[in-house]
Every structure is written in C-alpha cells, then in structure tokens.
CSV table of C-alpha atoms in Angstrom, one decimal:
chain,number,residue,atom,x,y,z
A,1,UNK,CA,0.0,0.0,0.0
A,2,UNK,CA,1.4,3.5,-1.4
A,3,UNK,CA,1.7,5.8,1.9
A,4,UNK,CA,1.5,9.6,1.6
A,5,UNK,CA,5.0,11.1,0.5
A,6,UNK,CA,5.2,14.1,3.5
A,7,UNK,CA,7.9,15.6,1.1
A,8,UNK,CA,5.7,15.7,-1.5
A,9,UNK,CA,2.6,18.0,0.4
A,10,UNK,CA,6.1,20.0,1.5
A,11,UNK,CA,6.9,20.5,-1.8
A,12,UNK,CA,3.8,21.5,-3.1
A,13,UNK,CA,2.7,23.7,0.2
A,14,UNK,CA,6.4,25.4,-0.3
A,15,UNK,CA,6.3,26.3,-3.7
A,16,UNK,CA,2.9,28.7,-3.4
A,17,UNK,CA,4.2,29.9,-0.6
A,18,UNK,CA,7.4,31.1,-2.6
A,19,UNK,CA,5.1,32.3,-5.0
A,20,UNK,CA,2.8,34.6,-3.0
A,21,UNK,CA,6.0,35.7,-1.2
A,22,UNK,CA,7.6,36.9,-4.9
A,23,UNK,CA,4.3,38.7,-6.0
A,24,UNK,CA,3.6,40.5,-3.4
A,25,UNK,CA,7.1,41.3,-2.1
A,26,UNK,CA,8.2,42.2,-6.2
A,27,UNK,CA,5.6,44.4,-6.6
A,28,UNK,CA,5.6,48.3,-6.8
A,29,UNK,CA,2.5,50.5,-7.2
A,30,UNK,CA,2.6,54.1,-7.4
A,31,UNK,CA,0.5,57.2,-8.9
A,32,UNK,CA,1.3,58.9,-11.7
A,33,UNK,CA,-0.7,61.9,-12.8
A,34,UNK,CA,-3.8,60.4,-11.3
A,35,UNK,CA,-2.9,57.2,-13.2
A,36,UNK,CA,-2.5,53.7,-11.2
A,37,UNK,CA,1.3,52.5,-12.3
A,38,UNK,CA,1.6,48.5,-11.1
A,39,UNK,CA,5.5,47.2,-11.5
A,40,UNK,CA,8.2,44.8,-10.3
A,41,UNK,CA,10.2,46.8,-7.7
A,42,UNK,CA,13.6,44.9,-8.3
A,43,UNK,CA,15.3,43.8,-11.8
A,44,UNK,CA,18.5,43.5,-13.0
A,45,UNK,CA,21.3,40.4,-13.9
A,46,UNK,CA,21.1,39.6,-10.6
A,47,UNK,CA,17.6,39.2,-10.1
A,48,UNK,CA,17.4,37.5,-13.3
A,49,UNK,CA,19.7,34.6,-12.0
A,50,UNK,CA,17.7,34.7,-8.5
A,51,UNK,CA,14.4,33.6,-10.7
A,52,UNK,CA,16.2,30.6,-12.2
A,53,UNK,CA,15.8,29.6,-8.7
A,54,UNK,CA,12.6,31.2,-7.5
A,55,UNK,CA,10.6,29.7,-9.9
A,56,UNK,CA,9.2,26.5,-8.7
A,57,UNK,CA,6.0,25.9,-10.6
A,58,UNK,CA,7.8,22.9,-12.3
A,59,UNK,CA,7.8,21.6,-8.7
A,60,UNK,CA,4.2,22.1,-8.3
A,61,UNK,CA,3.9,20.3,-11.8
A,62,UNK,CA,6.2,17.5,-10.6
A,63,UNK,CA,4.5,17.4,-7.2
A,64,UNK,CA,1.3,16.9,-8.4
A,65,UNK,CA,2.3,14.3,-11.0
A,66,UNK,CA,3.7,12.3,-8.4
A,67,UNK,CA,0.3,12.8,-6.5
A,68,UNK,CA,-2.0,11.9,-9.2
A,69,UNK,CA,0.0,8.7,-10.2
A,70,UNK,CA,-0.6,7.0,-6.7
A,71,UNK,CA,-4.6,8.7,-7.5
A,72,UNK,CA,-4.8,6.9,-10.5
A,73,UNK,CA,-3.7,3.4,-9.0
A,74,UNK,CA,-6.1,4.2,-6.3
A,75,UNK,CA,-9.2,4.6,-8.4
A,76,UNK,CA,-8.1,2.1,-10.6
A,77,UNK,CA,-7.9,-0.5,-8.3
A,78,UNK,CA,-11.5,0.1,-6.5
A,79,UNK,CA,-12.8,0.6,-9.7
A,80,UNK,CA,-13.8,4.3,-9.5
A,81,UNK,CA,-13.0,7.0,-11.9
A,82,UNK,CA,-9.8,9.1,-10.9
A,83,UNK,CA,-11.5,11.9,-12.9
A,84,UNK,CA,-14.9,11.6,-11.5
A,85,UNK,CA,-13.5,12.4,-8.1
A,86,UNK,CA,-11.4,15.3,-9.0
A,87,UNK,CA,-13.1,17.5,-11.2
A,88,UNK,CA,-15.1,19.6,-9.6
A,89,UNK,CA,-12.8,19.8,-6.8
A,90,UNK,CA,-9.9,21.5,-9.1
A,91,UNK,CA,-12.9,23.9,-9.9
A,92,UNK,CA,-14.8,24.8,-6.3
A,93,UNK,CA,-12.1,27.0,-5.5
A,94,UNK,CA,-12.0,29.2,-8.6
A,95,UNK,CA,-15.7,29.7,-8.9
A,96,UNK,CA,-16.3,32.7,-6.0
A,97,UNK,CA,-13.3,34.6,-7.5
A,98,UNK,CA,-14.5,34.0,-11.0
A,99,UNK,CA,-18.3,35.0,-10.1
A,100,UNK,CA,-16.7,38.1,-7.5
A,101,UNK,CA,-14.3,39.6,-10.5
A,102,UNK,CA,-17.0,38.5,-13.3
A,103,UNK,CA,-19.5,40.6,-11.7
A,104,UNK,CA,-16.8,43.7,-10.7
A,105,UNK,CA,-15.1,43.9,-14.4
A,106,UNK,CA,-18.6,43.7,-16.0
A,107,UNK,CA,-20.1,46.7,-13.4
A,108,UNK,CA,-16.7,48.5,-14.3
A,109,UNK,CA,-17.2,48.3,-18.1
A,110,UNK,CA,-20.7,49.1,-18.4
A,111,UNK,CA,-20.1,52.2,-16.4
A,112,UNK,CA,-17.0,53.4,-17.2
A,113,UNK,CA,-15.1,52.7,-14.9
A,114,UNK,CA,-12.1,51.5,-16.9
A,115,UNK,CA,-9.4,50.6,-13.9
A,116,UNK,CA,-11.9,48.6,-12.0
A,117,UNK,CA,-12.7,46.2,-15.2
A,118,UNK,CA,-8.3,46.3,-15.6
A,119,UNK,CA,-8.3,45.3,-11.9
A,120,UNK,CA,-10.9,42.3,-12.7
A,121,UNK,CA,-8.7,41.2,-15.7
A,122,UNK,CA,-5.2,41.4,-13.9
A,123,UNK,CA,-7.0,39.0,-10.9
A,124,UNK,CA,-7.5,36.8,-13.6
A,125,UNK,CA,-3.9,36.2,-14.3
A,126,UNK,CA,-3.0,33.9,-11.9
A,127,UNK,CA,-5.7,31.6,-13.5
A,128,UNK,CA,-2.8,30.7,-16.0
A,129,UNK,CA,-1.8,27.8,-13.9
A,130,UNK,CA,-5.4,25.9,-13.0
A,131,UNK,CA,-6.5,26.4,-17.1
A,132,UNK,CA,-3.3,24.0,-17.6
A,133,UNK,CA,-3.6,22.0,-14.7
A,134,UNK,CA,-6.8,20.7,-15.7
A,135,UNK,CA,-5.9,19.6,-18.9
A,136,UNK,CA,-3.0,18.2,-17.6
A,137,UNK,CA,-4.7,16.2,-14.7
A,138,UNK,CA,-7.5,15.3,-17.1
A,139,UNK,CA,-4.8,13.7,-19.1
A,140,UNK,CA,-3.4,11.6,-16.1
A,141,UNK,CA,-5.0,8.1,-16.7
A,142,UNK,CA,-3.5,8.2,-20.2
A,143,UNK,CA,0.1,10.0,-19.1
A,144,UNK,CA,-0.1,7.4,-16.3
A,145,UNK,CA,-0.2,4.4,-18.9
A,146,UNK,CA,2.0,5.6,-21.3
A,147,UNK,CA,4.8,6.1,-18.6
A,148,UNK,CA,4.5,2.3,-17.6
A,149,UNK,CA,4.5,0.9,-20.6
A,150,UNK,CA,7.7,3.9,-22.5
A,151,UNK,CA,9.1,4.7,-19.2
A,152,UNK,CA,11.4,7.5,-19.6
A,153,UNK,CA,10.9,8.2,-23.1
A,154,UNK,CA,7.3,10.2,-22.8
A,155,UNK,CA,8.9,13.0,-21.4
A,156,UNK,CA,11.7,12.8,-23.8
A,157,UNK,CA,9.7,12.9,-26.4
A,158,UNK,CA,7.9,15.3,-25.2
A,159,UNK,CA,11.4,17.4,-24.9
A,160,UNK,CA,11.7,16.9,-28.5
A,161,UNK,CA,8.3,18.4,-29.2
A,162,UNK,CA,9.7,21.9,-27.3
A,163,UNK,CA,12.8,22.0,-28.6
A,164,UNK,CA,11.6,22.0,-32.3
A,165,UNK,CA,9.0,24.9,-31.6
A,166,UNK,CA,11.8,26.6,-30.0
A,167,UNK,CA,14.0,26.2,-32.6
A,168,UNK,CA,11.4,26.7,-35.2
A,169,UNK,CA,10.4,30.1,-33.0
A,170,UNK,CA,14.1,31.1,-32.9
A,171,UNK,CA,15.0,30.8,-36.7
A,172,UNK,CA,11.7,32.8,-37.8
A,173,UNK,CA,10.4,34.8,-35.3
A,174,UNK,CA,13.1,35.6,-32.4
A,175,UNK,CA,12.7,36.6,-29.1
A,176,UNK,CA,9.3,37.6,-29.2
A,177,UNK,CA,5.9,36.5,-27.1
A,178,UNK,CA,3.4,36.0,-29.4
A,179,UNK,CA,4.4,32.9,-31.2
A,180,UNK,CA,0.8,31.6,-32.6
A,181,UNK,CA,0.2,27.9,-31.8
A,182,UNK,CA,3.7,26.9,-31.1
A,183,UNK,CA,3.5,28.9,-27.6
A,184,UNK,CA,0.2,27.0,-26.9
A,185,UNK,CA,2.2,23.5,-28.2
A,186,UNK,CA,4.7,24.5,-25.6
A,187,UNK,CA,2.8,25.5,-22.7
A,188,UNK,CA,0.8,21.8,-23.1
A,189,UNK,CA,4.2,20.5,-23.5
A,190,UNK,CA,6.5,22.2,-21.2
A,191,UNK,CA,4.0,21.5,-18.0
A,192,UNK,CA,2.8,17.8,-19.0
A,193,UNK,CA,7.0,17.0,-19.0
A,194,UNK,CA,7.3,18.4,-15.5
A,195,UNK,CA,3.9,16.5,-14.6
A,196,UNK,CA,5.5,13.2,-16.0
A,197,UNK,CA,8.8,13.6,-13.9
A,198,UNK,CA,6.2,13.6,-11.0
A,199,UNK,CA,4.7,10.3,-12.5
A,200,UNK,CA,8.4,8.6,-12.9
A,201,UNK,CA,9.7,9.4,-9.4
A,202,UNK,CA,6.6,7.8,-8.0
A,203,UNK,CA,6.9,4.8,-10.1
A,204,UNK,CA,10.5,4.5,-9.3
A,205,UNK,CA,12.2,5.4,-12.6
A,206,UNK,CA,15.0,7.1,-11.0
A,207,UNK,CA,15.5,4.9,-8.1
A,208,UNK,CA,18.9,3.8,-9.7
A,209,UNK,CA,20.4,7.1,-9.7
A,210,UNK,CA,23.2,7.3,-7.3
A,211,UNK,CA,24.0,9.8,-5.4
A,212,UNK,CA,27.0,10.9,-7.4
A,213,UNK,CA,25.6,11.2,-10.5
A,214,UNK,CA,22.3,13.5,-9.1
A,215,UNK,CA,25.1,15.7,-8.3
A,216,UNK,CA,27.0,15.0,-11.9
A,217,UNK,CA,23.1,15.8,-13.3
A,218,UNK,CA,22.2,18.7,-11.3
A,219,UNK,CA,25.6,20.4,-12.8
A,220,UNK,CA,25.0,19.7,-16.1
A,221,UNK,CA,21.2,20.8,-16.3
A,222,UNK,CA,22.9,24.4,-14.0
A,223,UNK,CA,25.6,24.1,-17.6
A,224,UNK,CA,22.6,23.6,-20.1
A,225,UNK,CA,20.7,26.7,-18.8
A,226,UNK,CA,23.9,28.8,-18.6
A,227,UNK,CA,25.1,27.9,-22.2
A,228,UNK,CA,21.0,28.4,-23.4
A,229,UNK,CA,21.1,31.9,-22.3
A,230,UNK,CA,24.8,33.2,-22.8
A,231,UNK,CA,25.4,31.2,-25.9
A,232,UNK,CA,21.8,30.7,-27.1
A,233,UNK,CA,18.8,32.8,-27.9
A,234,UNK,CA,17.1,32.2,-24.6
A,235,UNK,CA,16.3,34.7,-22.5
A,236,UNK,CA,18.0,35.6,-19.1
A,237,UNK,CA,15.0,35.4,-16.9
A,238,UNK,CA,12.8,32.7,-15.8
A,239,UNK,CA,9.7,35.2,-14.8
A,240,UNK,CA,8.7,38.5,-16.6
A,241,UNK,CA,10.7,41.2,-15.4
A,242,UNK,CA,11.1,44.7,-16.7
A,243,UNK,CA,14.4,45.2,-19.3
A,244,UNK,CA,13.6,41.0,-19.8
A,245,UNK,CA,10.2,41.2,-21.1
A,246,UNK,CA,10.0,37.9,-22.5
A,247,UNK,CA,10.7,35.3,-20.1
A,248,UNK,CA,11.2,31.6,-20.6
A,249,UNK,CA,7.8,31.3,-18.8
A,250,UNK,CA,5.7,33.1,-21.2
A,251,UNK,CA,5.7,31.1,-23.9
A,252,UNK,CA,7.2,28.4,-21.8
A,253,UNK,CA,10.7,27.0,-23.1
A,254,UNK,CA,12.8,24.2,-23.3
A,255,UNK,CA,14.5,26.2,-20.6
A,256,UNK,CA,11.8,25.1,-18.6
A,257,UNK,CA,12.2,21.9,-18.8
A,258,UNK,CA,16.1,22.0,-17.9
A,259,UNK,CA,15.1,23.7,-15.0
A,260,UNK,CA,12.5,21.1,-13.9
A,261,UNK,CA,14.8,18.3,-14.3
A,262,UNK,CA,17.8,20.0,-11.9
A,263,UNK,CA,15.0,20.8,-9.6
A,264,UNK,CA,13.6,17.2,-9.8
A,265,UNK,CA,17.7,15.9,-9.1
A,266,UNK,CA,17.8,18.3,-6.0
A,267,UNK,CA,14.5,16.6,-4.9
A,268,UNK,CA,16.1,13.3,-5.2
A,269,UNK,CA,19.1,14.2,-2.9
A,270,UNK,CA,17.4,16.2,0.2
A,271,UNK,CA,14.1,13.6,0.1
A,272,UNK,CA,15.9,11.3,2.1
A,273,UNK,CA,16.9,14.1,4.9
A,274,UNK,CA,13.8,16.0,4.0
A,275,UNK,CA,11.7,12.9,4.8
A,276,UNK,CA,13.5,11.7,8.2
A,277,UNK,CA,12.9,16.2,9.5
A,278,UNK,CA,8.9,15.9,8.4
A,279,UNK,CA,8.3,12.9,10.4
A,280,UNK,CA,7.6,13.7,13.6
A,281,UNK,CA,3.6,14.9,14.7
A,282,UNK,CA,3.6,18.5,14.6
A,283,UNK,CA,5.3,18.4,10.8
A,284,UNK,CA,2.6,16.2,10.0
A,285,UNK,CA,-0.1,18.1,11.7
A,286,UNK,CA,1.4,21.3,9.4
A,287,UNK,CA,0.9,19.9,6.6
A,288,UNK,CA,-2.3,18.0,6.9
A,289,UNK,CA,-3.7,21.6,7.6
A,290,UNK,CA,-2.5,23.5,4.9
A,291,UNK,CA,-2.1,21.5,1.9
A,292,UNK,CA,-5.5,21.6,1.4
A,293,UNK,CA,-5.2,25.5,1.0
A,294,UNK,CA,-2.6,25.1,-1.2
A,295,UNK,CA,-5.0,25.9,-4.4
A,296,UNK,CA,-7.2,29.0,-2.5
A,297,UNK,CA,-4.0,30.7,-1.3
A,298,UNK,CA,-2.6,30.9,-4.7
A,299,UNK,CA,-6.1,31.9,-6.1
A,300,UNK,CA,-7.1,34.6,-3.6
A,301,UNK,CA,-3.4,36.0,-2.6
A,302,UNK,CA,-3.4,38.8,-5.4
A,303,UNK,CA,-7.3,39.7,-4.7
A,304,UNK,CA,-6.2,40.2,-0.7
A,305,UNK,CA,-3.3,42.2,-2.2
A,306,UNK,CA,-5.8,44.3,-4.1
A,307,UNK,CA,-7.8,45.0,-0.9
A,308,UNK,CA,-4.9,46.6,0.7
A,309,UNK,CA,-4.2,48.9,-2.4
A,310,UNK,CA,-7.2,49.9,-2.3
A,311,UNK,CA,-6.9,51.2,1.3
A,312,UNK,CA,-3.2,52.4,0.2
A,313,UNK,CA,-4.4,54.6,-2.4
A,314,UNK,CA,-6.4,56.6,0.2
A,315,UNK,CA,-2.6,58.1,1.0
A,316,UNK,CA,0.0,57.2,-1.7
A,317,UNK,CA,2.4,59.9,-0.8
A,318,UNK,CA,2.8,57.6,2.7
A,319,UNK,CA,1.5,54.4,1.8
A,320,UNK,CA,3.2,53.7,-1.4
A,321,UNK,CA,6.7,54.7,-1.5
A,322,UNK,CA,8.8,55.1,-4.2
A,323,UNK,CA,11.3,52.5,-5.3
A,324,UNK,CA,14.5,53.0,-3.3
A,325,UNK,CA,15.2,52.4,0.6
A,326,UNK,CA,11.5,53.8,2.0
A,327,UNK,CA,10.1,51.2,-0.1
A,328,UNK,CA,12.6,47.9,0.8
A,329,UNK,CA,12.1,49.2,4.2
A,330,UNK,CA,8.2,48.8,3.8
A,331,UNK,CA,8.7,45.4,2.5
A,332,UNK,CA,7.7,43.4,6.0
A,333,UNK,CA,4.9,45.6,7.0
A,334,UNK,CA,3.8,45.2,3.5
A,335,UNK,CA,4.3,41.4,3.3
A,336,UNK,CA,2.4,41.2,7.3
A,337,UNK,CA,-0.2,43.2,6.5
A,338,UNK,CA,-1.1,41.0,2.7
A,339,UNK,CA,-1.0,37.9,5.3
A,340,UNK,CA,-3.0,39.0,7.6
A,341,UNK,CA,-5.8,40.2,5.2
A,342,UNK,CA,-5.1,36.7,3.0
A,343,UNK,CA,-6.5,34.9,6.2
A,344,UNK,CA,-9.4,36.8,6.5
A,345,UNK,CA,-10.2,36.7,2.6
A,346,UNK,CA,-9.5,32.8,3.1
A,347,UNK,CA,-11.9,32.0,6.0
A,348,UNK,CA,-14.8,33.8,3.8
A,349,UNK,CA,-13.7,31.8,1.0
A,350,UNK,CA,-13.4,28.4,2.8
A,351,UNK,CA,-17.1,29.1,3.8
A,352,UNK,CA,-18.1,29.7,0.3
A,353,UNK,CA,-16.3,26.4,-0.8
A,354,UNK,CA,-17.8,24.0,1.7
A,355,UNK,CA,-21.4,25.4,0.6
A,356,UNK,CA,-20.5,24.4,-2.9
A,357,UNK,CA,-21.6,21.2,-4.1
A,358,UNK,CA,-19.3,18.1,-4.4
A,359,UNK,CA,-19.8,15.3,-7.1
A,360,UNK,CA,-18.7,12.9,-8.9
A,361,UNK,CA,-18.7,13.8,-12.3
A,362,UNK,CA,-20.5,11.9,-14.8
A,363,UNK,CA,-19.2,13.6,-17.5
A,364,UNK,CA,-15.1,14.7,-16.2
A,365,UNK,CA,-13.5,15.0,-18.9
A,366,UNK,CA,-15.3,16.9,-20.9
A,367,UNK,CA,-15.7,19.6,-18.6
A,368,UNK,CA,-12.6,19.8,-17.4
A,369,UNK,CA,-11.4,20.3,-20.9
A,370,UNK,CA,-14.5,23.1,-21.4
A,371,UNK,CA,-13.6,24.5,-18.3
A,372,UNK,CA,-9.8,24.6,-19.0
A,373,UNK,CA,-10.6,26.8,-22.4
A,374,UNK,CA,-13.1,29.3,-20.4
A,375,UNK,CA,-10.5,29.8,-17.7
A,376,UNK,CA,-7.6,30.2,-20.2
A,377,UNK,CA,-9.4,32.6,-22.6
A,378,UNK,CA,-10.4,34.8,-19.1
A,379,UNK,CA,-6.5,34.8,-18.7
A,380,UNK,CA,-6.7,36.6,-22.2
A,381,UNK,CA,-8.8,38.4,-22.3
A,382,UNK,CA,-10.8,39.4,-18.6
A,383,UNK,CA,-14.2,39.0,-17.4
A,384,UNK,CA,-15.8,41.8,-18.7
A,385,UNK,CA,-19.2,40.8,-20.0
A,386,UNK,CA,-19.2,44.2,-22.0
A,387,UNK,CA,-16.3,42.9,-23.9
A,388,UNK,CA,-17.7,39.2,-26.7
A,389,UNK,CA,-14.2,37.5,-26.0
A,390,UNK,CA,-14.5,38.3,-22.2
A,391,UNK,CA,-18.0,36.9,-22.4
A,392,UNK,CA,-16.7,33.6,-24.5
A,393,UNK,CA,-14.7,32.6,-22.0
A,394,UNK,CA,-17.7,33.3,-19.0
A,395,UNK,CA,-19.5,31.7,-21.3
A,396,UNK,CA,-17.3,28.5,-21.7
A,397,UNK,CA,-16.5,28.2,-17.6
A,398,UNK,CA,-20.4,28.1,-16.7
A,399,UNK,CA,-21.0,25.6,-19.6
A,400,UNK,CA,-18.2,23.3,-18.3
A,401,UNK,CA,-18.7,23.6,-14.8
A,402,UNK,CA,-22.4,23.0,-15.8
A,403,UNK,CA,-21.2,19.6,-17.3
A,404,UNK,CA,-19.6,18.5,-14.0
A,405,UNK,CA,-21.9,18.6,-11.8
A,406,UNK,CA,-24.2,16.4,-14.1
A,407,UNK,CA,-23.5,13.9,-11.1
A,408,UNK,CA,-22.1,10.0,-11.9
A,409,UNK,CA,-23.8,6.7,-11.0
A,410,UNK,CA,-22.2,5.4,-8.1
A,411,UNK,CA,-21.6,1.4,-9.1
A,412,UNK,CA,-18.2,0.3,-9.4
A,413,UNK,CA,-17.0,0.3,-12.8
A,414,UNK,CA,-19.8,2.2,-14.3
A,415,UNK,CA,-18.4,4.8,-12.5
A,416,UNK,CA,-15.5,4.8,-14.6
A,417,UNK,CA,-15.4,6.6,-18.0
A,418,UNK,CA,-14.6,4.8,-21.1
A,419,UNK,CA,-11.5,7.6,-21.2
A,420,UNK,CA,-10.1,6.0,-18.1
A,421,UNK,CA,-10.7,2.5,-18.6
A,422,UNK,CA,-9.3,2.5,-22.1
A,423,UNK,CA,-6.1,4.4,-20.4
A,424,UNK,CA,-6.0,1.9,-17.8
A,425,UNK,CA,-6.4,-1.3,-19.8
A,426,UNK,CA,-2.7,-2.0,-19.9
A,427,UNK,CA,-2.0,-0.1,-16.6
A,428,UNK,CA,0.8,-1.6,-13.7
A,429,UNK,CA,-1.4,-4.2,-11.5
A,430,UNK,CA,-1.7,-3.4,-8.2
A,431,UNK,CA,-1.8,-6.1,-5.9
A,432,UNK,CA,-2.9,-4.1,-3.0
A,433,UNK,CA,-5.0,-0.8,-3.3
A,434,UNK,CA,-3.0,1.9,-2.3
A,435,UNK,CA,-4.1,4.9,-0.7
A,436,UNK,CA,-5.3,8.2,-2.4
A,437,UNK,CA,-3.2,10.8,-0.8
A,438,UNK,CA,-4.3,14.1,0.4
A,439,UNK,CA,-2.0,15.9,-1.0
A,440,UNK,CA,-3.3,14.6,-4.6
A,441,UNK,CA,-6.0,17.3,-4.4
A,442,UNK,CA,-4.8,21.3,-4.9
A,443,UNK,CA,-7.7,22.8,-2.9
C-alpha cells in the first residue's frame, strides 16, 4: 500500500508559498498623474539569476504528478474513476473569485469605470496555472499508462516536441511572445513534462540514480541553462521582469524543462533528509492543515493584495513609496499586512467552498477540458461581460462547470469513464490498493 509522501505535500505547500511571497514582495504600485502604475520593484542580472531559482511551478507540476499517479492506481484498483473524483474539486475553489471579478469587471465596463474592469482582468492572471492543470490532470489516466508501458521516453519525447518549436520560433520569429500555436504547443508540453517527472519518481524510474551522478546531473542541467542563455537565444530570466520582457515562462521554453529536471535531481538528494525532518507529529499536523489550501492561497493571494491597495491609495504619498530604501524598508509591514488580510479573505472563501456542491462527475473530462478553455481565454482576455471574447470565456466556464456537476452513478465500474478504462487497460497491476493521498488534491 502507497503511503503519503510528506515531502511531497512540503513540496507543493512550499512552492505557493514562494510564490505569494515573490508577488507580493516584487511588486511596486505608485501614482502617476492620477494614473495607477503596477510594476516589479527589483530587476536587474542579478535578479534575473535569483528567478532561475525562484521559480518552482515545475515543482508544483512534478508534485502533483507524483500525486495523481498514486490517485490513478487508487481509483483504478476500486474501480472508480480518478476523474470523476477530481473534477469539480480543481474547480470549487475558482468559482467565488470567478463569479466576485465576473461581476466587478462587468459593473466597471458598463459604467465606465475602466481601472476597475483592468483590476478584474489582472485577478484573472494567476488563473494561468489551473486552465493548464486541468488539462493536464485530465490527461493523467493516459500519461499514467504511457509512462509504464515507455518509461522514460514520454517526457523525452515530449522534450523533442519543445525544442523543435523553440528552434522553429528562434529561426523565424526571435525573441518575441506572441508565437501563434507553437506557444500554446509549448505550454501543453512544457507543464505535461514536468507532470510526467512527477509520475516517474513515484513509479520509481529514477530509483537507480546514485548519489554521485544526481550531483553530476544537477551540474549539467545548471551548464545547459547557462550555455542556453549566454550562448543561445534564450532569454535571461525565468519570470517577466522589466528590461527582460520575454521570459522563458511566457511562452514556456525548453529552458523550462532543464530547470524542472535540476529541480527534480535536488528533490532526489534532500528527500531522504527531507523525509526523516517531516516525520515527527507536529510536521505532519502542518501539513495536513495547509495543503489543502494550497489551491485558495494561490487563487485569492493577489485579490487580498488588491484589498490593501485599495486602502493604500487613500494616501499614496505615505502608503506607497517610491522605489529605493523607503520602499525595501516597507517590505515586511507590507508582506504582514497581505498575510494578515489573505486569512481573513481565506476564512470567507473556505465558507463559500464547503457550501458548494461536491460530485462525482459523470461527464469529467469533458468539462474539465471546457472548463480549462473558459479559464484560459479569461486569462486573455478578462471577465468583462461588455467585452464578446470576455464573455466567450464566462460563457465556456459556466458551460463546463455545468457539465460537471451532471452527477455519476455510483456502481463500481460504471463509474468509470470509457476515457479512463481504455487508459487503464494496460495499466501496472496493483496487488494491493493503495491509498489516495491528500495531498493529490490542490484545494
């Protein structure tokens, strides 16, 4: 019986905390002539080579990989659908922020009020990461299959894949964001490799790796990304920043993928330390408590941010300093304050969440996949209902969450979808059903 992997839920619980902890400590708003300016406080070559190692959502890719493989088993073995289950989970906590900014931006645009329907659409951002995450999740039960039966040569084909857009991208268009269907190739690509390193570390496929040559591996990945960028075309930085305004996250790049491979190599060496420190109770307690945040706290940290700009913009001459030492030395308050008001948007949220209803899906997959386009077009192009592509993608996320909760018949393997049981027709046996771990869910 698989047992929950306590570095995993650390993993995954760490990396959104880095993340909130980079947004809101980065960020620099001001007033200019009665204008609202939203920036990044720090750049230059050394923050660029600071994001190489600040940005872990490969690790949140990788973590949940690892998660959903011991899911799939799980469901597979009691004859469920691994899908079915997790749908509208991945959804419950996006919908109040989705209704709350769908509602704002549309007020905002039919009145005029141009910055609140801009706030509504930068809220929306973030979204980036659960319109991939659903396709990739929904794509489990099939990566899941194809890992056991290829092994390591899924994600190495799917490394192949990035690499010709990139070089495809590089030879026509350069070092530009807009690449047409090659970035949308790549950011399918780029997050289902990191997903599938998740899936081969739980099934073992780097057991064999020896100390020595994680460390050998970890310095050549470090070698690939510092050739890619000083000898390549890449660019410097692995998050937008301003003089690097194309990152290697935006389209994602093969870059990416180096990166998520040296990350998964340091995984390997500190799990076994890592493992041995998150042991005891209170560890245990920690993390049983907040992974299930994990999702909310990356969806709602910005909104809480917004809350407190509001309030700031009552006295911006004091409450929004200027970028130099009166505004690093406002960095804690800042970062305490943001906390302090996440918890409070949290607890409304959490209420909100639990009122919401749970099923299992009859129909997962295809709204998951409807859902995934609504919440990826939103990313493009906001909630404002004024606005037809705005209301496409509103559109698209009621239609698909609509689709979910069209609820399953509970009977063993008619629970499971003919997606999953094709995928899992040549699955690993299981002689024992393992566990579903908690930290397989991101909410």
């Amino acid at each position: 019986m698989m047992k929950r992997n306590p570095v995993i839920d650390a993993v995954r619980v760490g990396s959104v905390a880095l993340v909130v902890f980079a947004h809101w400590f980065g960020a620099h708003v001001g007033v200019e002539n009665g204008a609202v300016r939203v920036g990044i406080g720090v750049s230059g070559p050394v923050v660029w080579a600071l994001t190489w190692v600040l940005q872990v959502m490969p690790l949140v890719f990788f973590a949940g990989g690892y998660a959903n493989s011991a899911g799939v088993d799980a469901a597979r073995a009691r004859g469920e659908s691994f899908l079915a289950k997790r749908a509208m989970a991945l959804m419950i906590p996006a919908i109040p922020l989705i209704a709350l900014f769908s509602a704002a931006s549309t007020a905002g645009g039919a009145l005029g009020l141009q910055p609140v329907a801009t706030v509504g659409h930068q809220m929306m951002k973030p979204l980036w990461f659960l319109a991939i995450y659903l396709v990739v999740v929904a794509l489990a039960p099939l990566m899941v299959r194809l890992h056991d039966r290829f092994g390591l040569a899924v994600p190495l084909a799917m490394t192949a894949v990035v690499s010709t857009v990139d070089f495809i991208r590089f030879s026509t268009v350069g070092l530009v964001a807009d690449i047409g269907i090659g970035g949308d190739v790549n950011f399918l690509f780029v997050w289902l490799t990191a997903h599938q390193f998740g899936i081969a570390c739980a099934r073992g496929s780097f057991a064999k790796l020896t100390r020595p040559w994680l460390y050998v591996l970890v310095l050549a990945a470090v070698g690939a990304m510092v050739t890619m960028v000083f000898a390549g075309p890449y660019p410097p930085s692995m998050l937008g920043l301003p003089g690097v305004p194309v990152s290697n996250l935006s389209p994602p790049t093969l870059a990416m993928i180096v990166l998520a491979f040296a990350q998964v190599c340091v995984f390997l060496l500190i799990e076994p330390w890592a493992t041995r420190k998150l042991s005891g109770v209170r560890a245990q307690r920690f993390l049983k408590r907040t992974n299930p945040l994990a999702m909310s706290v990356y969806l709602w940290h910005l909104p809480a941010g917004a809350m407190l700009l509001g309030f700031a913009l009552l006295a911006p001459e004091i409450l929004l300093p200027s970028p130099g030492l009166g505004w690093w030395l406002s960095r804690p308050l800042w970062l305490a304050v943001s906390t302090i008001a996440l918890i409070g948007v949290l607890r409304v949220v959490r209420r909100v969440d639990r009122a919401l209803p749970t099923v299992d899906s009859r129909w997962p997959l295809a709204g998951m996949l409807i859902c995934a386009y609504g919440v990826r077009e939103g990313t493009r192009h906001g909630l404002d209902l004024t606005n037809p592509h705005a209301s496409h993608a509103v559109l698209a996320m009621t239609i698909g969450v609509a689709v979910l909760l069209v609820e399953a018949q509970r009977s063993g393997s008619r629970l499971g979808s003919a997606w999953e049981r094709s995928a899992g027709a040549t699955g690993r046996p299981s002689s024992s059903p393992p566990t579903l771990p908690a930290s397989s869910a991101l909410r």
